Amino acid sequence: RGFALRFQLAAVPGQAIYAPARRVVLRGSDGVVFVANSATDRWHENLQSFRELQAHLFAQQLDPATIPMVFQYNKRDLPDVLDVEALDRGLNARRLPVFPAVATRGEGVLETFSAIVQLTLEDLARRYPALTLPEGQRIEDWTEQAIVSMFGAVRLSEGESEDETVTVALPEEALFSEEASARHLL
């Protein structure tokens, strides 16, 4: 429809010292990925981080009950992890999409990214009818095409060995832009 779509992504580590940064990056966000550590001994930290996220969303006048969100349950390769169902019971009351992941191997990474892009675009199209795709086109198809055009595949983990770390090299101009984007994803 002639609109230039830009994604501004921000990732902030879960440690307590990064709490102020997490609050700031939520400003103007259109979608959120909550990455939980699957390790059994990290359950309380996950719960605390999720409660903090909800408080930060409210502080930014974003509704945690309606903002597009997906969950990534990372570090599934560790020896002592919580079941996905247990993580869901504690964190995912909205029954949002969930992606088990081993980020160091690329497992679940693009699937998570694709899901938040799709949910966010669906939400934006509902709120701003001018963003609706032309008749016959679907956001799901557009999202998949965009992911493939950016990364060459819909999954990073295809063909990767179990102990290989996945690195995606992007040009610096793709990472940093002089123009400030009005909307971004976390």
mmCIF file of N, CA, C and O in Angstrom, residues 6 35 41 44 52 58 88 101 119 122-123 135 144 146 151 161:
data_model
loop_
_atom_site.group_PDB
_atom_site.id
_atom_site.type_symbol
_atom_site.label_atom_id
_atom_site.label_comp_id
_atom_site.label_asym_id
_atom_site.label_seq_id
_atom_site.Cartn_x
_atom_site.Cartn_y
_atom_site.Cartn_z
ATOM 1 N N ARG A 6 9.294 -0.278 8.907
ATOM 2 C CA ARG A 6 10.588 -0.366 9.582
ATOM 3 C C ARG A 6 10.408 -1.041 10.921
ATOM 4 O O ARG A 6 9.442 -0.774 11.636
ATOM 5 N N VAL A 35 11.375 -13.383 26.843
ATOM 6 C CA VAL A 35 12.261 -14.544 26.803
ATOM 7 C C VAL A 35 12.497 -15.002 28.235
ATOM 8 O O VAL A 35 13.036 -14.253 29.050
ATOM 9 N N ASP A 41 16.134 -23.507 38.213
ATOM 10 C CA ASP A 41 16.574 -22.571 39.255
ATOM 11 C C ASP A 41 16.381 -21.098 38.877
ATOM 12 O O ASP A 41 16.691 -20.210 39.659
ATOM 13 N N HIS A 44 11.978 -18.120 39.669
ATOM 14 C CA HIS A 44 11.606 -16.905 40.409
ATOM 15 C C HIS A 44 12.079 -15.644 39.677
ATOM 16 O O HIS A 44 11.379 -14.630 39.672
ATOM 17 N N GLU A 52 7.698 -7.294 36.372
ATOM 18 C CA GLU A 52 8.335 -6.016 36.064
ATOM 19 C C GLU A 52 7.908 -5.536 34.671
ATOM 20 O O GLU A 52 7.589 -4.364 34.477
ATOM 21 N N PHE A 58 2.402 -0.818 31.859
ATOM 22 C CA PHE A 58 1.415 0.105 32.418
ATOM 23 C C PHE A 58 1.978 1.519 32.515
ATOM 24 O O PHE A 58 1.299 2.497 32.193
ATOM 25 N N ASP A 88 4.221 -22.082 31.043
ATOM 26 C CA ASP A 88 2.965 -21.485 30.568
ATOM 27 C C ASP A 88 1.986 -21.209 31.703
ATOM 28 O O ASP A 88 1.365 -20.154 31.751
ATOM 29 N N ALA A 101 13.159 -22.766 22.750
ATOM 30 C CA ALA A 101 14.316 -22.313 21.977
ATOM 31 C C ALA A 101 15.630 -22.738 22.602
ATOM 32 O O ALA A 101 15.733 -22.951 23.807
ATOM 33 N N LEU A 119 1.866 -10.997 14.642
ATOM 34 C CA LEU A 119 0.875 -10.509 15.609
ATOM 35 C C LEU A 119 0.834 -8.985 15.654
ATOM 36 O O LEU A 119 -0.238 -8.376 15.754
ATOM 37 N N GLU A 122 -0.870 -7.652 12.502
ATOM 38 C CA GLU A 122 -2.318 -7.869 12.600
ATOM 39 C C GLU A 122 -2.961 -6.828 13.513
ATOM 40 O O GLU A 122 -4.012 -6.268 13.199
ATOM 41 N N ASP A 123 -2.317 -6.558 14.635
ATOM 42 C CA ASP A 123 -2.834 -5.565 15.575
ATOM 43 C C ASP A 123 -2.834 -4.170 14.952
ATOM 44 O O ASP A 123 -3.811 -3.428 15.063
ATOM 45 N N GLU A 135 -6.861 -7.028 -0.932
ATOM 46 C CA GLU A 135 -7.676 -8.239 -0.996
ATOM 47 C C GLU A 135 -6.852 -9.413 -1.546
ATOM 48 O O GLU A 135 -6.118 -9.257 -2.528
ATOM 49 N N GLU A 144 6.097 -14.331 6.255
ATOM 50 C CA GLU A 144 7.022 -15.393 5.846
ATOM 51 C C GLU A 144 7.940 -14.916 4.727
ATOM 52 O O GLU A 144 9.149 -15.149 4.767
ATOM 53 N N ALA A 146 8.857 -11.857 4.106
ATOM 54 C CA ALA A 146 9.799 -10.882 4.668
ATOM 55 C C ALA A 146 10.921 -11.582 5.428
ATOM 56 O O ALA A 146 12.097 -11.219 5.288
ATOM 57 N N PHE A 151 16.528 -13.328 5.958
ATOM 58 C CA PHE A 151 17.413 -14.338 6.532
ATOM 59 C C PHE A 151 17.656 -15.544 5.622
ATOM 60 O O PHE A 151 18.439 -16.414 5.973
ATOM 61 N N SER A 161 24.696 -27.792 13.106
ATOM 62 C CA SER A 161 25.095 -28.863 14.010
ATOM 63 C C SER A 161 24.691 -28.494 15.428
ATOM 64 O O SER A 161 24.474 -27.329 15.738
#
